[in-house]
Amino acid sequence: MQAPSTNNAPSTNQVTQPAETNQSAQPDRARPPASPVDANALPYWTVGDITIHRIDETPLPPATGPWLLPDATADVVAQQHWLRPDFADHQGVLHLDSHSFAFVVGTLRVLVDTGIGNGKTRANPAWHNLHTGYLQHLTDAGFPPDSVDLVVLTHLHTDHVGWNTREVDGAWVPTFPNARYITSRTEREFWAGYDMDEARQQMFRDSVHPIEDAGLLDLIDVPAGGTEIAPGLRLIPTPGHTPGHITVQVSDHDKTAVITGDLIHHPVQLPHPHIGSCVDIDPAQAEASRRALLTSLADTDALVLGTHFPDPTAGRVVPQGDAYRLTPVPPTRRALTR
């Protein structure tokens, strides 16, 4: 693949205020929620004066956990009683979801990751040709697609870039035409030189190339200490799952939240940081990044928002022996009115 043009890359890392492949073994049935969740209520958390909305796409099927985190066996899960019933069932099956987060910092209307997408050809039957209410959920939260100013992509995997585009008259076009999409330069340049199989090439054709062709993708240099791209919005390098993976830090009035991306797929990785994903590019680096972030968050008031954590989705990191556990912080729910 031809390396992307760097002409789109911003000259600084400040954003101007407004503007997986072989997974066919997984079943295509999504699990029901562990606890009753009101579909007519919108989940959110507050960080200072910032409201962070969870934009639900779909629960992932039960077979996802054993495939994605093979070392998180039923026996391992059973040892962590606090995981049940929300994060795992009584048989030790992990619960995982696909969702995004949306919020406003300053005057920027921000979306972090864009899920799987609708109507897309995917090797994984759980992700193939979905028809979810994601865009309606986003609109209900107060973020209709045309209003989004900034889309932050933690990395370029299929289940994080899908709603970058939607199909219009047989063509894949940017879902958020007034937004700048950003990811790390390291991430995009890695995939530009990667020998992709057909399934991954398809994902780039329908979900990455159209935003590049429209001139909407900016590549950000993310140094070891992270970079602030707007007041209260910081990108932190957390490589390993992919070489350019980033987590997203949101801060306001001395309050902080961190959106994990795929650095931490599931809360079971807090007591067992060595448990990695079967699709980590560099498992040792992923573990090192995970341990470093957890150490920085432990015993602080920082809110952790898991990109694949099921409801209640958020929590605070507390020490447990020589590792950690998550103390859940359930969302507030606002009644939906249309």
Short mmCIF file of C-alpha atoms in Angstrom, two decimals:
data_model
loop_
_atom_site.label_atom_id
_atom_site.label_comp_id
_atom_site.label_asym_id
_atom_site.label_seq_id
_atom_site.Cartn_x
_atom_site.Cartn_y
_atom_site.Cartn_z
CA MET A 1 0.00 0.00 0.00
CA GLN A 2 1.17 3.48 -0.78
CA ALA A 3 2.11 5.45 2.31
CA PRO A 4 -0.42 8.20 3.12
CA SER A 5 0.40 11.72 2.18
CA THR A 6 1.65 13.84 5.04
CA ASN A 7 0.16 16.95 3.50
CA ASN A 8 -2.84 16.62 5.82
CA ALA A 9 -0.74 16.52 8.96
CA PRO A 10 -1.10 19.64 11.10
CA SER A 11 1.97 21.78 11.61
CA THR A 12 1.35 21.63 15.37
CA ASN A 13 -0.47 19.16 17.56
CA GLN A 14 -3.11 21.70 18.60
CA VAL A 15 -6.52 21.18 17.05
CA THR A 16 -8.18 24.40 15.98
CA GLN A 17 -11.41 24.93 17.84
CA PRO A 18 -14.50 24.91 15.37
CA ALA A 19 -14.00 22.40 12.84
CA GLU A 20 -8.95 -7.67 12.21
CA THR A 21 -9.25 -10.35 10.14
CA ASN A 22 -9.43 -14.11 10.89
CA GLN A 23 -12.33 -14.10 13.30
CA SER A 24 -14.89 -16.21 11.49
CA ALA A 25 -15.17 -18.64 14.41
CA GLN A 26 -17.18 -16.17 16.43
CA PRO A 27 -20.97 -16.56 16.40
CA ASP A 28 -23.13 -13.75 15.17
CA ARG A 29 -25.44 -13.66 18.19
CA ALA A 30 -24.91 -10.78 20.59
CA ARG A 31 -25.37 -11.47 24.30
CA PRO A 32 -28.15 -9.83 26.30
CA PRO A 33 -27.09 -7.25 28.89
CA ALA A 34 -26.08 -8.66 32.32
CA SER A 35 -28.30 -6.20 34.16
CA PRO A 36 -31.44 -4.49 32.87
CA VAL A 37 -30.52 -1.32 31.00
CA ASP A 38 -33.16 1.21 30.00
CA ALA A 39 -32.90 1.63 26.24
CA ASN A 40 -34.74 4.94 26.58
CA ALA A 41 -32.09 6.46 28.87
CA LEU A 42 -28.80 8.02 27.79
CA PRO A 43 -25.72 7.06 29.87
CA TYR A 44 -23.15 9.72 30.78
CA TRP A 45 -20.52 10.74 33.33
CA THR A 46 -19.31 14.18 34.37
CA VAL A 47 -15.65 15.20 34.57
CA GLY A 48 -15.55 18.71 35.98
CA ASP A 49 -17.97 20.56 33.73
CA ILE A 50 -17.54 18.09 30.85
CA THR A 51 -20.24 15.51 30.16
CA ILE A 52 -18.96 12.30 28.56
CA HIS A 53 -21.67 10.32 26.78
CA ARG A 54 -21.45 6.63 25.97
CA ILE A 55 -22.73 5.98 22.45
CA ASP A 56 -23.84 2.36 22.32
CA GLU A 57 -23.42 0.26 19.21
CA THR A 58 -23.81 -3.42 20.11
CA PRO A 59 -22.94 -6.03 22.74
CA LEU A 60 -20.41 -8.55 21.46
CA PRO A 61 -21.19 -12.29 21.37
CA PRO A 62 -20.13 -14.63 24.20
CA ALA A 63 -17.42 -16.27 22.10
CA THR A 64 -15.55 -12.95 21.86
CA GLY A 65 -13.91 -13.29 25.29
CA PRO A 66 -12.26 -16.71 24.85
CA TRP A 67 -11.05 -15.70 21.40
CA LEU A 68 -9.83 -12.22 22.28
CA LEU A 69 -8.36 -12.90 25.75
CA PRO A 70 -7.58 -16.65 25.73
CA ASP A 71 -5.70 -16.51 29.04
CA ALA A 72 -8.77 -15.14 30.82
CA THR A 73 -10.09 -18.63 31.46
CA ALA A 74 -13.20 -19.40 33.46
CA ASP A 75 -11.02 -20.31 36.46
CA VAL A 76 -9.16 -16.99 36.24
CA VAL A 77 -12.40 -15.05 36.00
CA ALA A 78 -13.97 -16.99 38.89
CA GLN A 79 -11.24 -15.76 41.25
CA GLN A 80 -12.42 -12.17 40.77
CA HIS A 81 -15.86 -12.13 42.36
CA TRP A 82 -16.28 -8.42 41.68
CA LEU A 83 -16.46 -9.10 37.95
CA ARG A 84 -19.89 -10.72 38.33
CA PRO A 85 -22.55 -10.11 37.16
CA ASP A 86 -21.81 -7.02 35.06
CA PHE A 87 -18.40 -7.84 33.58
CA ALA A 88 -18.76 -11.64 33.43
CA ASP A 89 -21.41 -14.29 34.01
CA HIS A 90 -21.35 -17.03 36.63
CA GLN A 91 -19.80 -19.45 34.14
CA GLY A 92 -16.81 -17.13 33.71
CA VAL A 93 -17.82 -15.84 30.26
CA LEU A 94 -16.64 -12.28 29.74
CA HIS A 95 -19.04 -9.53 28.69
CA LEU A 96 -17.76 -7.06 26.09
CA ASP A 97 -19.43 -4.26 24.16
CA SER A 98 -18.77 -1.95 21.23
CA HIS A 99 -19.40 1.75 21.87
CA SER A 100 -17.93 5.24 21.45
CA PHE A 101 -17.63 8.26 23.71
CA ALA A 102 -18.76 11.78 22.82
CA PHE A 103 -18.17 15.04 24.69
CA VAL A 104 -17.48 18.75 24.31
CA VAL A 105 -14.18 20.38 25.30
CA GLY A 106 -14.16 24.14 24.86
CA THR A 107 -16.11 24.51 21.64
CA LEU A 108 -14.92 21.20 20.13
CA ARG A 109 -17.52 18.45 19.78
CA VAL A 110 -15.46 15.28 20.04
CA LEU A 111 -16.09 11.61 19.26
CA VAL A 112 -13.60 8.94 20.33
CA ASP A 113 -13.56 5.85 18.08
CA THR A 114 -16.34 4.94 15.70
CA GLY A 115 -17.15 1.29 16.30
CA ILE A 116 -17.92 -1.35 13.70
CA GLY A 117 -20.31 0.44 11.35
CA ASN A 118 -23.40 -0.60 9.44
CA GLY A 119 -23.64 -2.60 6.25
CA LYS A 120 -19.95 -3.46 5.98
CA THR A 121 -18.48 -6.65 4.59
CA ARG A 122 -16.49 -8.27 7.39
CA ALA A 123 -14.81 -11.65 7.93
CA ASN A 124 -16.14 -11.75 11.48
CA PRO A 125 -19.85 -12.69 11.30
CA ALA A 126 -20.51 -10.74 14.52
CA TRP A 127 -19.41 -7.58 12.69
CA HIS A 128 -20.69 -8.37 9.19
CA ASN A 129 -23.48 -6.28 7.67
CA LEU A 130 -24.69 -4.79 10.95
CA HIS A 131 -27.78 -2.62 11.17
CA THR A 132 -27.64 -0.84 14.53
CA GLY A 133 -29.10 2.40 15.82
CA TYR A 134 -25.67 3.94 16.46
CA LEU A 135 -26.26 7.20 14.60
CA GLN A 136 -29.62 7.67 16.29
CA HIS A 137 -27.97 7.09 19.67
CA LEU A 138 -25.33 9.66 18.79
CA THR A 139 -27.99 12.15 17.72
CA ASP A 140 -30.06 11.48 20.84
CA ALA A 141 -27.00 12.36 22.95
CA GLY A 142 -26.85 15.73 21.17
CA PHE A 143 -24.22 14.93 18.54
CA PRO A 144 -25.85 14.64 15.11
CA PRO A 145 -23.17 13.65 12.58
CA ASP A 146 -22.90 17.08 10.94
CA SER A 147 -22.20 18.67 14.33
CA VAL A 148 -19.09 16.62 15.19
CA ASP A 149 -15.87 18.64 14.97
CA LEU A 150 -13.22 16.06 15.86
CA VAL A 151 -13.03 12.26 15.60
CA VAL A 152 -10.17 10.71 17.57
CA LEU A 153 -9.18 7.22 16.42
CA THR A 154 -7.24 5.37 19.13
CA HIS A 155 -5.98 2.96 16.46
CA LEU A 156 -6.97 1.62 13.06
CA HIS A 157 -8.68 -1.67 13.81
CA THR A 158 -11.96 -2.70 12.24
CA ASP A 159 -14.11 -2.22 15.33
CA HIS A 160 -12.80 1.31 15.96
CA VAL A 161 -13.14 2.91 12.51
CA GLY A 162 -16.39 1.53 11.09
CA TRP A 163 -18.57 4.62 11.45
CA ASN A 164 -15.87 6.77 9.88
CA THR A 165 -18.01 6.27 6.80
CA ARG A 166 -21.52 5.37 5.76
CA GLU A 167 -22.92 4.20 2.45
CA VAL A 168 -24.64 6.77 0.25
CA ASP A 169 -25.76 5.78 -3.26
CA GLY A 170 -23.40 2.80 -3.28
CA ALA A 171 -20.31 4.77 -2.15
CA TRP A 172 -18.63 5.02 1.25
CA VAL A 173 -18.57 8.65 2.31
CA PRO A 174 -17.43 10.35 5.54
CA THR A 175 -20.09 10.11 8.23
CA PHE A 176 -18.80 13.29 9.85
CA PRO A 177 -18.15 15.62 6.91
CA ASN A 178 -17.45 18.69 9.04
CA ALA A 179 -14.97 16.94 11.34
CA ARG A 180 -11.24 16.44 11.31
CA TYR A 181 -10.36 12.82 11.92
CA ILE A 182 -7.09 12.23 13.75
CA THR A 183 -4.86 9.30 14.62
CA SER A 184 -1.19 8.98 15.45
CA ARG A 185 1.29 9.28 12.61
CA THR A 186 3.02 6.12 13.87
CA GLU A 187 -0.25 4.19 13.56
CA ARG A 188 -1.04 5.20 9.99
CA GLU A 189 2.51 4.74 8.77
CA PHE A 190 2.70 1.26 10.32
CA TRP A 191 -0.35 0.07 8.40
CA ALA A 192 0.87 1.74 5.22
CA GLY A 193 3.82 -0.66 5.25
CA TYR A 194 1.94 -3.71 6.53
CA ASP A 195 1.24 -6.74 4.34
CA MET A 196 -2.54 -6.79 4.79
CA ASP A 197 -4.81 -9.71 4.04
CA GLU A 198 -7.95 -9.09 2.00
CA ALA A 199 -10.23 -8.58 5.02
CA ARG A 200 -8.05 -5.78 6.38
CA GLN A 201 -7.65 -4.26 2.92
CA GLN A 202 -11.45 -4.20 2.65
CA MET A 203 -11.68 -2.32 5.96
CA PHE A 204 -9.19 0.28 4.79
CA ARG A 205 -11.04 0.65 1.48
CA ASP A 206 -14.41 1.31 3.07
CA SER A 207 -13.46 3.04 6.34
CA VAL A 208 -10.05 4.72 6.07
CA HIS A 209 -9.34 5.59 2.44
CA PRO A 210 -12.58 7.59 1.99
CA ILE A 211 -11.69 10.00 4.82
CA GLU A 212 -8.15 10.31 3.44
CA ASP A 213 -9.46 10.92 -0.07
CA ALA A 214 -11.73 13.64 1.33
CA GLY A 215 -8.71 15.30 2.99
CA LEU A 216 -10.18 14.85 6.47
CA LEU A 217 -7.50 12.70 8.18
CA ASP A 218 -4.74 14.41 10.16
CA LEU A 219 -1.73 12.53 11.49
CA ILE A 220 -0.55 13.59 14.93
CA ASP A 221 2.95 13.17 16.34
CA VAL A 222 2.45 11.79 19.85
CA PRO A 223 5.68 11.98 21.90
CA ALA A 224 6.44 9.75 24.89
CA GLY A 225 4.97 12.27 27.33
CA GLY A 226 1.78 12.68 25.33
CA THR A 227 0.46 15.76 23.57
CA GLU A 228 -2.38 18.19 24.26
CA ILE A 229 -4.39 18.71 21.09
CA ALA A 230 -6.89 21.10 22.68
CA PRO A 231 -7.31 22.50 26.18
CA GLY A 232 -8.42 19.57 28.34
CA LEU A 233 -7.85 16.96 25.63
CA ARG A 234 -4.63 14.97 25.62
CA LEU A 235 -3.38 11.97 23.64
CA ILE A 236 -1.18 9.47 25.51
CA PRO A 237 0.96 6.95 23.61
CA THR A 238 0.16 3.39 24.73
CA PRO A 239 1.80 1.20 22.08
CA GLY A 240 1.69 -2.56 21.89
CA HIS A 241 -1.80 -3.52 20.79
CA THR A 242 -0.77 -1.59 17.70
CA PRO A 243 2.42 0.45 17.30
CA GLY A 244 0.64 3.80 17.32
CA HIS A 245 -2.15 3.05 19.78
CA ILE A 246 -3.21 6.03 21.92
CA THR A 247 -5.41 6.52 24.95
CA VAL A 248 -7.39 9.72 25.39
CA GLN A 249 -7.30 11.87 28.53
CA VAL A 250 -10.07 14.37 29.22
CA SER A 251 -9.55 16.92 32.04
CA ASP A 252 -11.48 19.78 33.55
CA HIS A 253 -11.32 21.53 36.95
CA ASP A 254 -8.76 19.04 38.33
CA LYS A 255 -10.91 16.08 37.31
CA THR A 256 -9.68 13.53 34.77
CA ALA A 257 -11.02 10.65 32.69
CA VAL A 258 -9.04 8.25 30.52
CA ILE A 259 -10.58 6.41 27.56
CA THR A 260 -8.70 3.13 27.18
CA GLY A 261 -9.11 2.21 23.53
CA ASP A 262 -7.78 -1.35 23.31
CA LEU A 263 -5.00 -0.94 25.86
CA ILE A 264 -7.41 -2.63 28.27
CA HIS A 265 -10.14 -4.67 26.65
CA HIS A 266 -11.77 -5.89 29.84
CA PRO A 267 -11.60 -5.29 33.62
CA VAL A 268 -10.16 -8.80 34.12
CA GLN A 269 -6.87 -7.30 32.90
CA LEU A 270 -6.60 -5.08 36.00
CA PRO A 271 -5.88 -7.95 38.42
CA HIS A 272 -4.01 -9.71 35.60
CA PRO A 273 -2.15 -7.08 33.54
CA HIS A 274 -0.15 -9.84 31.85
CA ILE A 275 -3.30 -11.06 30.07
CA GLY A 276 -3.12 -9.72 26.56
CA SER A 277 -5.19 -9.81 23.42
CA CYS A 278 -4.66 -12.41 20.70
CA VAL A 279 -4.37 -9.54 18.20
CA ASP A 280 -1.73 -7.51 20.03
CA ILE A 281 1.05 -6.65 17.57
CA ASP A 282 3.64 -6.54 20.37
CA PRO A 283 2.29 -8.35 23.47
CA ALA A 284 5.22 -7.43 25.73
CA GLN A 285 4.93 -3.75 24.84
CA ALA A 286 1.15 -3.87 25.32
CA GLU A 287 1.63 -5.29 28.82
CA ALA A 288 4.24 -2.65 29.67
CA SER A 289 1.92 0.13 28.46
CA ARG A 290 -1.00 -1.33 30.41
CA ARG A 291 1.01 -1.62 33.63
CA ALA A 292 2.33 1.92 33.27
CA LEU A 293 -1.14 3.39 32.81
CA LEU A 294 -2.65 1.39 35.68
CA THR A 295 0.19 2.44 37.98
CA SER A 296 -0.42 6.09 37.09
CA LEU A 297 -4.16 5.78 37.77
CA ALA A 298 -4.16 3.65 40.92
CA ASP A 299 -5.50 5.35 44.05
CA THR A 300 -6.41 8.50 42.14
CA ASP A 301 -9.78 10.04 41.39
CA ALA A 302 -9.29 9.50 37.65
CA LEU A 303 -12.21 7.86 35.88
CA VAL A 304 -11.40 4.96 33.54
CA LEU A 305 -13.77 4.54 30.59
CA GLY A 306 -13.36 1.20 28.82
CA THR A 307 -13.99 1.21 25.09
CA HIS A 308 -15.18 -2.41 25.32
CA PHE A 309 -16.26 -2.51 28.98
CA PRO A 310 -19.95 -3.40 29.28
CA ASP A 311 -22.29 -1.40 31.48
CA PRO A 312 -21.43 0.17 33.96
CA THR A 313 -18.38 0.77 31.70
CA ALA A 314 -16.45 3.14 33.99
CA GLY A 315 -14.61 2.95 37.27
CA ARG A 316 -11.58 3.85 39.34
CA VAL A 317 -8.41 1.82 39.68
CA VAL A 318 -7.59 0.62 43.18
CA PRO A 319 -4.68 -1.59 44.30
CA GLN A 320 -5.40 -5.27 44.90
CA GLY A 321 -2.41 -7.29 46.07
CA ASP A 322 0.35 -6.73 43.55
CA ALA A 323 -2.13 -5.62 40.87
CA TYR A 324 -5.45 -3.79 40.68
CA ARG A 325 -9.21 -3.99 40.52
CA LEU A 326 -11.90 -1.67 39.19
CA THR A 327 -14.35 0.06 41.48
CA PRO A 328 -17.30 0.66 39.15
CA VAL A 329 -18.75 4.13 38.66
CA PRO A 330 -22.15 3.63 37.01
CA PRO A 331 -23.33 6.27 34.58
CA THR A 332 -26.04 8.77 35.25
CA ARG A 333 -28.93 8.18 32.89
CA ARG A 334 -30.97 10.89 31.26
CA ALA A 335 -34.42 9.99 30.01
CA LEU A 336 -34.67 10.02 26.24
CA THR A 337 -37.19 12.40 24.73
CA ARG A 338 -37.73 12.66 20.98
#
